[in-house]
Coordinates of C-alpha atoms in Angstrom, one line a residue:
Chain P
X792 CA 65.4 100.6 104.1
X793 CA 68.0 101.2 101.8
X794 CA 67.7 103.1 98.4
X795 CA 67.7 100.1 96.3
X796 CA 64.7 98.4 98.5
X797 CA 62.4 101.6 97.3
X798 CA 63.6 101.4 93.7
X799 CA 61.8 98.3 91.9
X800 CA 61.7 99.7 88.4
X801 CA 65.5 100.3 87.7
X802 CA 65.6 96.5 86.1
X803 CA 62.6 96.9 83.6
X804 CA 64.6 97.3 80.5
X805 CA 65.8 93.8 80.9
X806 CA 63.5 91.1 79.9
X807 CA 65.8 87.9 79.5
X808 CA 65.8 85.4 82.6
X809 CA 69.5 85.0 82.5
X810 CA 71.9 88.4 82.5
X811 CA 75.4 87.7 82.5
X812 CA 77.7 90.5 83.0
X813 CA 81.1 90.8 81.4
X814 CA 83.6 93.6 80.9
X815 CA 87.3 94.9 81.5
X816 CA 88.9 94.5 85.0
X817 CA 87.0 97.2 87.2
X818 CA 84.5 98.1 84.8
X819 CA 81.9 97.7 87.6
X820 CA 80.3 94.4 86.8
X821 CA 80.2 93.2 90.5
X822 CA 78.5 97.0 91.6
X823 CA 76.1 96.5 88.8
X824 CA 75.1 92.7 89.4
X825 CA 74.5 93.3 93.0
X826 CA 72.3 96.3 92.3
X827 CA 70.4 94.4 89.7
X828 CA 70.1 91.4 91.9
X829 CA 68.5 93.7 94.5
X830 CA 66.3 95.4 92.2
X831 CA 64.9 92.3 90.7
X832 CA 64.3 90.9 93.8
X833 CA 62.7 94.1 95.0
X834 CA 60.0 93.4 91.8
X835 CA 59.5 90.0 93.8
X836 CA 61.4 88.2 91.4
X837 CA 63.1 85.1 92.6
X838 CA 66.6 85.9 91.9
X839 CA 70.0 83.9 92.0
X840 CA 73.4 85.7 91.7
X841 CA 76.1 83.7 90.6
X842 CA 79.8 84.9 91.3
X843 CA 82.2 83.3 88.5
X844 CA 84.7 86.1 89.3
X845 CA 88.1 84.1 89.1
X846 CA 90.2 87.3 88.7
X847 CA 90.2 89.6 91.7
X848 CA 90.7 88.7 95.0
X849 CA 88.5 90.9 97.0
X850 CA 85.4 93.0 96.6
X851 CA 83.5 89.6 95.2
X852 CA 79.6 89.2 95.4
X853 CA 80.2 86.2 97.8
X854 CA 81.5 88.6 100.5
X855 CA 78.2 90.1 100.7
X856 CA 76.8 86.3 101.5
X857 CA 74.6 87.4 104.6
X858 CA 73.3 90.6 103.2
X859 CA 72.1 88.5 100.1
X860 CA 70.7 85.7 102.3
X861 CA 68.5 88.3 104.4
X862 CA 67.1 89.5 101.2
X863 CA 66.0 86.1 99.7
X864 CA 68.3 86.2 97.0
X865 CA 70.2 82.8 96.5
X866 CA 73.9 83.4 96.0
X867 CA 76.0 81.0 93.7
X868 CA 79.5 81.1 95.0
X869 CA 82.3 79.0 96.7
X870 CA 81.8 78.6 100.2
X871 CA 83.5 78.4 103.4
X872 CA 87.3 78.9 103.4
X873 CA 87.2 78.4 99.5
X874 CA 85.3 81.8 99.3
X875 CA 88.7 83.4 100.2
X876 CA 90.7 81.6 97.7
X877 CA 92.0 82.9 94.5
X878 CA 91.6 79.4 93.1
X879 CA 89.2 79.5 89.6
X880 CA 86.6 77.4 91.1
X881 CA 83.6 76.8 89.1
X882 CA 80.5 75.2 90.7
X883 CA 79.0 72.6 89.2
X884 CA 75.4 74.3 89.8
X885 CA 75.8 77.1 87.7
X886 CA 75.4 75.0 84.5
X887 CA 72.1 73.9 85.7
X888 CA 71.0 77.6 86.5
X889 CA 72.2 78.7 82.9
X890 CA 70.0 75.9 81.3
X891 CA 67.1 76.1 83.3
X892 CA 66.7 79.4 85.4
X893 CA 64.6 78.9 88.3
X894 CA 63.6 82.8 88.1
X895 CA 66.1 85.7 87.3
X896 CA 69.8 84.6 87.2
X897 CA 72.6 87.3 87.3
X898 CA 76.0 86.2 86.7
X899 CA 78.9 88.3 87.3
X900 CA 82.2 87.1 85.5
X901 CA 85.8 87.9 86.3
X902 CA 87.1 90.6 84.3
X903 CA 89.0 90.9 80.9
X904 CA 89.1 88.0 78.9
X905 CA 90.8 86.1 81.2
X906 CA 88.1 86.4 83.5
X907 CA 86.0 85.6 80.5
X908 CA 87.6 82.5 79.8
X909 CA 85.5 81.0 82.9
X910 CA 82.6 81.5 81.1
X911 CA 84.0 80.0 77.8
X912 CA 83.9 76.9 79.6
X913 CA 80.2 77.1 80.2
X914 CA 79.1 78.6 77.0
X915 CA 77.6 75.7 75.6
X916 CA 74.9 75.5 78.6
X917 CA 74.1 79.2 77.7
X918 CA 70.3 79.3 76.1
X919 CA 70.9 82.0 73.3
X920 CA 67.5 84.1 73.4
X921 CA 67.1 83.5 77.0
X922 CA 70.3 85.0 77.9
X923 CA 71.7 88.9 77.8
X924 CA 75.6 88.8 77.8
X925 CA 76.2 92.4 78.7
X926 CA 79.6 94.4 78.5
X927 CA 80.2 96.8 80.8
X928 CA 82.1 99.8 79.7
X929 CA 84.0 102.7 81.9
X930 CA 85.9 105.0 79.5
X931 CA 87.7 106.5 82.5
X932 CA 89.6 103.1 83.3
X933 CA 93.1 102.2 81.6
X934 CA 92.9 100.2 78.4
X935 CA 89.5 100.9 77.6
X936 CA 89.7 104.9 77.1
X937 CA 88.9 105.0 73.4
X938 CA 86.3 103.5 71.4
X939 CA 88.9 101.4 69.3
X940 CA 90.2 100.3 72.7
X941 CA 86.7 99.2 73.9
X942 CA 85.8 97.7 70.3
X943 CA 89.1 95.6 71.0
X944 CA 87.9 94.7 74.6
X945 CA 84.8 93.6 73.5
X946 CA 86.1 91.2 70.7
X947 CA 88.4 89.7 73.0
X948 CA 85.9 89.1 75.8
X949 CA 83.7 87.4 73.2
X950 CA 86.3 85.3 71.9
X951 CA 87.4 84.3 75.5
X952 CA 83.6 83.7 76.5
X953 CA 83.1 81.6 72.9
X954 CA 79.8 83.7 73.2
X955 CA 78.3 87.0 71.4
X956 CA 77.8 90.0 73.3
X957 CA 74.0 91.0 73.1
X958 CA 74.5 94.5 74.7
X959 CA 76.5 97.1 76.3
X960 CA 76.1 98.9 79.9
X961 CA 77.6 102.5 80.0
X962 CA 79.2 103.0 83.3
X963 CA 81.9 105.6 82.9
X964 CA 82.0 107.4 86.2
X965 CA 85.2 108.5 88.7
X966 CA 83.3 107.5 91.9
X967 CA 82.5 110.1 94.0
X968 CA 84.0 112.8 91.5
X969 CA 81.4 111.7 88.9
X970 CA 79.8 114.6 87.2
X971 CA 76.7 114.6 85.2
X972 CA 78.9 115.3 82.2
X973 CA 80.8 112.2 82.7
X974 CA 77.9 110.1 82.3
X975 CA 76.6 111.8 79.3
X976 CA 80.3 111.6 77.7
X977 CA 80.3 107.9 78.4
X978 CA 77.4 107.1 77.1
X979 CA 78.2 109.2 73.8
X980 CA 81.6 106.9 73.5
X981 CA 79.4 103.7 74.5
X982 CA 76.9 104.8 71.8
X983 CA 80.0 105.1 69.1
X984 CA 81.3 101.8 70.5
X985 CA 77.9 99.9 70.0
X986 CA 77.4 101.1 66.3
X987 CA 80.6 99.5 65.4
X988 CA 79.8 96.3 67.0
X989 CA 76.1 96.9 66.0
X990 CA 74.9 96.5 69.6
X991 CA 72.4 98.4 71.6
X992 CA 73.5 100.3 74.7
X993 CA 70.8 98.8 76.8
X994 CA 71.4 100.7 80.0
X995 CA 73.4 103.6 81.5
X996 CA 74.8 103.7 85.1
X997 CA 74.5 106.7 87.4
X998 CA 74.7 106.7 91.1
X999 CA 72.0 108.9 93.0
X1000 CA 73.7 112.1 93.4
X1001 CA 74.7 112.0 89.7
X1002 CA 71.1 110.7 88.5
X1003 CA 69.6 113.8 90.3
X1004 CA 72.1 116.3 88.2
X1005 CA 71.2 114.0 84.9
X1006 CA 67.4 115.1 85.8
X1007 CA 65.6 116.5 82.3
X1008 CA 68.5 115.5 80.3
X1009 CA 67.5 112.9 77.8
X1010 CA 69.5 109.9 77.5
X1011 CA 69.3 107.3 74.6
X1012 CA 69.0 104.6 76.6
X1013 CA 67.2 103.8 80.0
X1014 CA 69.2 104.9 83.2
X1015 CA 70.0 102.5 85.8
X1016 CA 70.5 104.4 89.3
X1017 CA 72.8 102.6 91.1
X1018 CA 73.6 102.6 94.8
X1019 CA 77.4 102.1 95.7
X1020 CA 77.5 98.6 97.9
X1021 CA 81.0 98.2 97.2
X1022 CA 83.1 100.4 99.5
X1023 CA 86.4 100.0 101.3
X1024 CA 85.7 100.1 105.2
X1025 CA 86.3 104.1 105.4
X1026 CA 84.2 105.4 103.0
X1027 CA 80.2 106.2 103.4
X1028 CA 78.2 107.8 106.3
X1029 CA 77.6 106.1 109.5
X1030 CA 74.0 105.6 108.7
X1031 CA 75.1 104.0 105.1
X1032 CA 77.5 101.6 107.1
X1033 CA 75.0 100.8 109.4
X1034 CA 72.4 99.9 106.7
X1035 CA 74.4 97.4 105.0
X1036 CA 74.6 97.6 102.3
X1037 CA 76.8 95.0 101.4
X1038 CA 80.1 96.1 102.4
X1039 CA 82.0 93.6 100.3
X1040 CA 85.0 92.6 102.3
X1041 CA 85.2 90.1 105.0
Chain J
X1495 CA 96.2 114.8 82.3
X1496 CA 92.7 113.9 83.1
X1497 CA 91.9 111.7 86.2
X1498 CA 91.5 108.1 85.5
X1499 CA 89.5 105.5 87.6
X1500 CA 92.5 103.0 88.6
X1501 CA 93.2 100.3 91.2
X1502 CA 95.9 100.8 93.0
X1503 CA 97.9 98.2 91.7
X1504 CA 97.6 99.9 88.4
X1505 CA 98.3 103.4 89.7
X1506 CA 101.6 102.0 91.0
X1507 CA 102.6 100.1 87.7
X1508 CA 101.7 103.3 86.1
X1509 CA 103.6 105.5 88.6
X1510 CA 106.8 103.5 88.1
X1511 CA 106.5 104.0 84.2
X1512 CA 105.9 108.0 84.9
X1513 CA 109.2 107.8 87.0
X1514 CA 111.2 106.2 83.9
X1515 CA 111.3 102.7 85.1
X1516 CA 112.1 100.4 82.1
X1517 CA 112.7 97.3 83.7
X1518 CA 110.4 94.9 86.1
X1519 CA 111.5 91.3 87.4
X1520 CA 108.8 89.8 89.4
X1521 CA 106.7 86.8 90.2
X1522 CA 102.9 86.4 90.8
X1523 CA 101.1 86.3 94.1
X1524 CA 98.1 87.6 95.3
X1525 CA 96.9 90.4 96.1
X1526 CA 99.3 92.6 94.1
X1527 CA 99.0 90.3 90.4
X1528 CA 97.9 93.1 88.7
X1529 CA 101.1 95.3 89.3
X1530 CA 103.1 92.6 86.9
X1531 CA 100.3 92.2 84.9
X1532 CA 100.4 95.8 84.3
X1533 CA 103.8 96.3 83.7
X1534 CA 104.1 93.0 81.4
X1535 CA 101.1 95.2 79.0
X1536 CA 102.8 98.7 79.4
X1537 CA 106.5 98.6 79.7
X1538 CA 106.8 97.4 75.9
X1539 CA 104.9 100.4 75.0
X1540 CA 107.8 102.3 76.3
X1541 CA 110.7 100.5 75.3
X1542 CA 111.0 98.5 78.3
X1543 CA 111.2 94.9 79.2
X1544 CA 109.4 92.9 81.8
X1545 CA 110.6 89.4 82.8
X1546 CA 108.8 87.0 84.7
X1547 CA 111.4 85.4 86.9
X1548 CA 111.1 81.7 88.0
X1549 CA 110.9 82.9 91.8
X1550 CA 111.0 85.7 93.9
X1551 CA 114.6 84.7 94.9
X1552 CA 115.6 85.2 91.2
X1553 CA 113.5 88.2 91.0
X1554 CA 115.4 90.2 93.6
X1555 CA 118.8 88.9 92.1
X1556 CA 117.8 90.2 88.8
X1557 CA 116.8 93.9 90.3
X1558 CA 120.1 93.4 91.5
X1559 CA 122.0 93.0 88.6
X1560 CA 119.7 95.4 86.6
X1561 CA 120.2 98.1 89.2
X1562 CA 124.0 97.8 88.5
X1563 CA 123.6 99.0 85.3
X1564 CA 122.2 102.5 86.4
X1565 CA 119.0 101.9 85.2
X1566 CA 115.6 102.5 86.9
X1567 CA 114.5 99.1 88.6
X1568 CA 111.3 98.0 90.0
X1569 CA 109.8 94.9 91.6
X1570 CA 106.9 94.0 93.5
X1571 CA 105.4 91.3 95.6
X1572 CA 103.3 90.5 98.6
X1573 CA 104.2 89.3 101.7
X1574 CA 105.9 85.7 101.6
X1575 CA 107.3 86.7 98.1
X1576 CA 108.7 89.7 99.8
X1577 CA 110.5 86.9 102.5
X1578 CA 111.7 85.2 99.5
X1579 CA 113.4 88.3 98.4
X1580 CA 115.3 89.4 101.3
X1581 CA 118.8 87.8 100.4
X1582 CA 118.7 90.1 97.3
X1583 CA 117.6 93.0 99.1
X1584 CA 120.5 92.8 101.7
X1585 CA 123.0 92.5 99.0
X1586 CA 121.4 95.4 97.2
X1587 CA 121.6 97.6 100.1
X1588 CA 125.0 96.4 100.8
X1589 CA 126.0 97.1 97.2
X1590 CA 124.4 100.7 97.5
X1591 CA 122.1 100.2 94.7
X1592 CA 118.6 102.0 93.9
X1593 CA 115.7 100.0 93.5
X1594 CA 111.9 100.4 94.3
X1595 CA 110.2 97.3 96.2
X1596 CA 106.4 97.3 96.4
X1597 CA 105.1 95.2 99.3
X1598 CA 101.0 94.8 99.0
X1599 CA 101.0 92.9 102.5
X1600 CA 98.7 90.1 102.9
X1601 CA 97.9 88.3 106.1
X1602 CA 100.9 85.9 107.4
X1603 CA 102.7 84.5 108.9
X1604 CA 103.8 81.6 106.4
X1605 CA 101.2 81.2 103.4
X1606 CA 98.5 82.9 105.3
X1607 CA 95.7 84.1 103.5
X1608 CA 95.1 86.6 100.6
X1609 CA 93.4 89.5 102.7
X1610 CA 94.4 92.9 103.5
X1611 CA 96.9 92.8 106.4
X1612 CA 99.9 95.2 107.9
X1613 CA 102.1 92.3 109.4
X1614 CA 105.2 93.2 107.8
X1615 CA 105.9 96.3 109.5
X1616 CA 108.8 94.9 111.4
X1617 CA 110.1 93.0 108.0
X1618 CA 110.1 96.4 106.3
X1619 CA 111.4 98.6 109.1
X1620 CA 113.7 96.5 111.0
X1621 CA 116.0 94.7 108.8
X1622 CA 114.1 91.7 106.8
X1623 CA 117.4 90.5 105.4
X1624 CA 120.7 89.9 107.3
X1625 CA 123.2 92.6 108.1
X1626 CA 123.0 96.1 109.1
X1627 CA 120.7 98.1 107.0
X1628 CA 117.8 99.8 106.4
X1629 CA 115.1 100.4 103.9
X1630 CA 113.4 103.6 103.5
X1631 CA 109.7 102.9 103.6
X1632 CA 107.0 104.8 102.3
X1633 CA 103.1 104.0 103.7
X1634 CA 100.3 105.5 101.3
X1635 CA 96.9 105.5 102.6
X1636 CA 95.4 106.5 98.9
X1637 CA 95.8 105.3 95.5
X1638 CA 96.6 108.8 94.4
X1639 CA 99.2 108.7 97.5
X1640 CA 100.4 105.5 96.2
X1641 CA 101.1 106.7 92.8
X1642 CA 102.8 110.0 94.0
X1643 CA 105.0 108.0 96.5
X1644 CA 106.4 105.2 94.2
X1645 CA 107.6 107.9 91.8
X1646 CA 109.2 109.8 94.8
X1647 CA 110.6 106.2 95.8
X1648 CA 112.7 106.2 92.4
X1649 CA 114.1 109.7 93.4
X1650 CA 114.7 108.7 97.0
X1651 CA 116.1 105.5 95.7
X1652 CA 118.7 107.1 93.3
X1653 CA 119.4 110.1 95.6
X1654 CA 120.5 107.5 98.6
X1655 CA 121.6 104.6 96.5
X1656 CA 119.4 102.4 98.5
X1657 CA 116.3 100.1 98.1
X1658 CA 113.2 102.2 99.1
X1659 CA 110.2 100.0 99.6
X1660 CA 106.4 101.5 99.2
X1661 CA 104.4 99.3 101.9
X1662 CA 100.8 99.3 101.2
X1663 CA 97.9 97.1 102.9
X1664 CA 96.2 94.9 100.4
X1665 CA 93.4 97.2 100.2
X1666 CA 95.9 99.9 98.5
X1667 CA 96.6 97.3 95.9
X1668 CA 92.7 96.5 95.2
X1669 CA 90.6 99.3 95.8
X1670 CA 89.8 102.1 93.1
X1671 CA 90.2 105.6 93.2
X1672 CA 90.6 108.6 91.0
X1673 CA 93.9 109.3 90.1
X1674 CA 95.8 111.9 88.3
X1675 CA 99.5 112.1 87.2
X1676 CA 100.8 115.5 86.6
X1677 CA 102.5 116.1 83.1
X1678 CA 105.7 117.5 84.3
X1679 CA 107.1 116.2 87.3
X1680 CA 109.8 117.6 89.1
X1681 CA 112.0 115.0 91.1
X1682 CA 111.9 115.1 94.7
X1683 CA 115.7 115.1 95.2
X1684 CA 118.4 116.5 93.0
X1685 CA 119.9 113.9 90.9
X1686 CA 123.2 113.1 90.1
X1687 CA 124.5 111.1 87.2
X1688 CA 125.4 107.7 88.1
X1689 CA 129.0 107.5 87.7
X1690 CA 129.0 104.4 89.7
X1691 CA 126.8 102.3 87.3
X1692 CA 128.6 99.2 86.0
X1693 CA 128.0 99.7 82.3
X1694 CA 130.7 98.5 80.5
X1695 CA 134.3 100.0 80.7
X1696 CA 136.8 100.8 78.0
X1697 CA 139.5 101.7 80.1
X1698 CA 138.7 105.8 80.1
X1699 CA 137.6 105.7 83.6
X1700 CA 138.4 103.5 86.5
X1701 CA 136.4 100.1 86.5
X1702 CA 132.6 100.6 88.7
X1703 CA 132.3 97.2 90.8
X1704 CA 128.8 96.4 92.4
X1705 CA 129.7 94.4 95.4
X1706 CA 128.7 93.7 98.8
X1707 CA 131.9 91.3 99.8
X1708 CA 134.5 93.0 102.3
X1709 CA 136.6 90.5 103.8
X1710 CA 138.9 92.8 105.5
X1711 CA 136.9 93.4 108.7
X1712 CA 138.3 97.3 109.0
X1713 CA 137.3 97.9 105.5
X1714 CA 133.8 96.4 106.1
X1715 CA 133.4 98.4 109.4
X1716 CA 133.9 101.3 107.3
X1717 CA 131.4 100.4 104.9
X1718 CA 129.0 99.7 107.6
X1719 CA 129.7 103.2 109.3
X1720 CA 129.3 104.8 105.8
X1721 CA 125.8 103.2 105.1
X1722 CA 124.9 104.1 108.9
X1723 CA 125.8 107.8 108.0
X1724 CA 123.6 107.5 105.1
X1725 CA 120.5 106.3 107.0
X1726 CA 121.1 109.3 109.7
X1727 CA 120.8 111.6 106.7
X1728 CA 117.4 109.8 105.9
X1729 CA 116.2 110.0 109.5
X1730 CA 117.3 114.2 109.2
X1731 CA 115.8 114.7 105.8
X1732 CA 113.1 112.3 104.9
X1733 CA 110.7 112.3 107.7
X1734 CA 107.2 112.4 106.2
X1735 CA 103.9 112.5 108.2
X1736 CA 100.2 113.9 108.2
X1737 CA 98.0 114.8 111.1
X1738 CA 94.2 114.8 111.3
X1739 CA 92.1 116.9 113.7
X1740 CA 95.4 118.4 115.4
X1741 CA 94.1 121.7 115.4
X1742 CA 91.8 121.7 118.1
X1743 CA 92.1 120.2 121.3
X1744 CA 92.2 116.6 121.7
X1745 CA 92.2 113.9 124.6
X1746 CA 93.1 111.0 122.5
X1747 CA 95.4 110.6 119.6
X1748 CA 95.1 108.1 117.2
X1749 CA 98.3 106.8 115.3
X1750 CA 97.7 104.7 111.9
X1751 CA 99.4 104.2 108.8
X1752 CA 97.9 103.0 105.2
X1753 CA 94.1 102.4 104.8
X1754 CA 94.2 102.0 108.7
X1755 CA 94.6 106.0 109.1
X1756 CA 91.8 106.2 106.6
X1757 CA 89.4 103.9 108.8
X1758 CA 90.7 106.0 111.9
X1759 CA 89.8 109.4 110.2
X1760 CA 86.3 108.3 109.4
X1761 CA 85.9 107.2 113.1
X1762 CA 87.4 110.7 114.1
X1763 CA 84.7 112.4 111.8
X1764 CA 81.8 110.3 113.4
X1765 CA 83.1 111.1 116.8
X1766 CA 83.1 114.8 116.5
X1767 CA 79.1 115.2 117.1
X1768 CA 79.5 113.2 120.2
X1769 CA 81.5 115.7 122.4
X1770 CA 85.1 113.1 122.0
X1771 CA 87.8 115.2 121.4
X1772 CA 90.6 112.8 119.2
X1773 CA 93.1 113.5 116.4
X1774 CA 95.1 111.2 114.3
X1775 CA 98.8 111.3 113.7
X1776 CA 100.0 109.2 110.5
X1777 CA 103.2 108.5 109.6
X1778 CA 103.7 108.2 105.9
X1779 CA 107.7 107.3 106.3
X1780 CA 107.5 104.2 108.6
X1781 CA 111.6 104.4 108.0
X1782 CA 112.6 107.1 108.9
X1783 CA 109.7 106.8 111.8
X1784 CA 108.7 110.5 112.5
X1785 CA 109.7 110.1 116.2
X1786 CA 110.0 114.0 117.2
X1787 CA 106.7 115.0 115.2
X1788 CA 104.5 112.1 116.9
X1789 CA 106.2 113.2 120.3
X1790 CA 104.8 116.7 119.7
X1791 CA 101.5 115.7 118.7
X1792 CA 101.0 113.6 121.6
X1793 CA 102.1 116.1 124.0
X1794 CA 98.7 117.8 123.6
X1795 CA 96.7 114.4 124.3
X1796 CA 96.2 112.7 127.4
X1797 CA 96.2 109.1 125.9
X1798 CA 97.5 107.8 122.9
X1799 CA 95.7 104.7 120.7
X1800 CA 98.0 102.8 117.8
X1801 CA 95.7 100.9 115.6
X1802 CA 97.0 98.2 113.4
X1803 CA 96.1 95.1 111.2
X1804 CA 98.7 93.2 113.2
X1805 CA 99.0 92.1 116.7
X1806 CA 101.1 95.2 117.2
X1807 CA 104.1 96.3 115.4
X1808 CA 104.6 99.9 114.8
X1809 CA 103.5 100.4 118.6
X1810 CA 106.9 99.6 119.4
X1811 CA 108.4 102.6 117.5
X1812 CA 105.4 104.9 119.1
X1813 CA 106.6 103.7 122.6
X1814 CA 110.2 104.6 121.3
X1815 CA 109.3 108.0 120.3
X1816 CA 106.9 108.8 123.7
X1817 CA 109.6 107.2 125.8
X1818 CA 106.8 106.5 128.3
X1819 CA 105.2 110.0 128.7
X1820 CA 101.6 108.9 127.6
X1821 CA 99.4 105.6 128.2
X1822 CA 99.5 103.9 125.0
X1823 CA 96.5 101.6 123.8
X1824 CA 96.2 99.1 121.0
X1825 CA 93.6 98.0 118.7
X1826 CA 94.3 95.5 116.1
X1827 CA 92.9 92.9 113.9
X1828 CA 94.7 89.9 112.1
X1829 CA 94.4 87.4 109.6
X1830 CA 92.8 89.5 106.9
X1831 CA 90.1 90.8 109.2
X1832 CA 89.4 94.7 108.8
X1833 CA 88.9 97.3 111.7
X1834 CA 85.8 99.2 111.2
X1835 CA 85.4 102.8 112.1
X1836 CA 82.9 101.8 114.5
X1837 CA 85.4 99.7 116.1
X1838 CA 88.0 102.6 116.5
X1839 CA 85.4 105.0 117.6
X1840 CA 84.3 102.8 120.5
X1841 CA 87.9 102.2 121.5
X1842 CA 88.4 105.9 121.6
X1843 CA 85.6 106.6 123.7
X1844 CA 86.1 103.8 126.2
X1845 CA 89.9 105.4 126.3
X1846 CA 88.5 108.4 127.0
X1847 CA 86.0 107.5 129.5
X1848 CA 88.8 105.7 131.5
X1849 CA 91.0 108.5 131.5
X1850 CA 88.6 111.1 132.7
X1851 CA 87.6 109.0 135.5
X1852 CA 91.2 108.5 136.4
X1853 CA 91.8 112.1 136.5
X1854 CA 88.8 112.6 138.6
X1855 CA 90.3 110.7 140.9

């Protein structure tokens, strides 16, 4: 049993049936989408995860196909050899999932405005009120290092997606070198960005060791405790590699 | 500067900028598109120029011309694109010009696939283009090391007036790790003014000519011997390698480079609790290959295991280094399939078990 199977409460803050994750390239969308999918599933929900990543060639949700199936999560992504193609494939099933979600639908959109453009082609199928469009921010990534840059990134993504963001997710981290202070400073910058954009920060993200270090501190938003599922093959303990989770490369 | 979380491709791009590179010419190909994208965004901020060429053939000729002016020049591509660049690279080596070339390898041959591979080892280290020339080839195993080696690559290229290649498997380009750039970096080689550069001549100095054409065979032979002397100096002075776990006794020595060496080091960590004695040797320069260092490390081992994302390319240099002194085994995956730490550990255990059996007689 992995950590996420034991943590059914991480997703409580999100009520909308459709949750779309957008953001800068490398901001953590796929990792958060997979964690949310597993979290919602652990709460007993019917979960679909849509891999609309037309930007990065590796580390996409589709590469966890078997692991997701084993957990009863529906994956909507190019299959067969097209799963490994660097082609902007948009499956027709996505449109109906957005309009008539059978349960919870999570969508992992490719990074940057370039990736959000694929979402733009589906924007007419997005049901306002039933959809959260969350922008993931990591202030330790190039091009979203300041509040100004983050505001610019959010606006550019909104333009490309032809949709308005409904909230921000604070995901400032340095992988294994993340400290509780990293998360707290990231949340402060996300709050400043949110104030400029008149949006809420719907969640802060931290991995389990960092979350333990945050115990006793009050954050202005719910904390999503994340298990790092997307890892290169040399990382993690033997036990972690054995139980899954979703090492996402072939 | 504080650490940032960077993809390998972004770190490579930023490293080139930090090394004073102002010119990038290239053509997109997966899995390294983030390098030209980064340079297209970043170079105008530092007064540089990014040009997307009409093909890799054109890009390699653009870096040839730009390097002739003495500027720091950079291109990047992935396997099929690097193949297209070979003519230009041969001319650049023949004309003794400094350029930095990054190859983020994908699986081949032909168009192959977009997943990671190490199957361009021969191309990088044994020629690639025509003629008697060598590239100095550096192989990082982490995003930080990729950033460091790219900066060193510019110094080495200038020092030797020779193309330098940074060879990374696809994972190096796509994975994310924390990276730090030191604010004050000292070049890894002493750098002389580029008095050879073709910068326009008003008659106050002899004309500088960028050329790889020598019709007189005696002159061309002298040119080849001059290049050879340069490669000999690289072999003498530029070998880089690292080892892991060689401070303890070991029966099996694993030899791997790039992220495969990371996988192998994880395997060795796992094996430590199981009474299996193994160590890792990692070439960082693939040319010059660390022959003497590998020979020394292998002396303490009974068996040697080479692990590569190919059907066996670096293993030929390992054989040359060991000259039959030790049995050499091989573990490889191809096509973009990766090697797991478990697969390396299993192979090491099997080798050690059969080796012990043979010794018992």
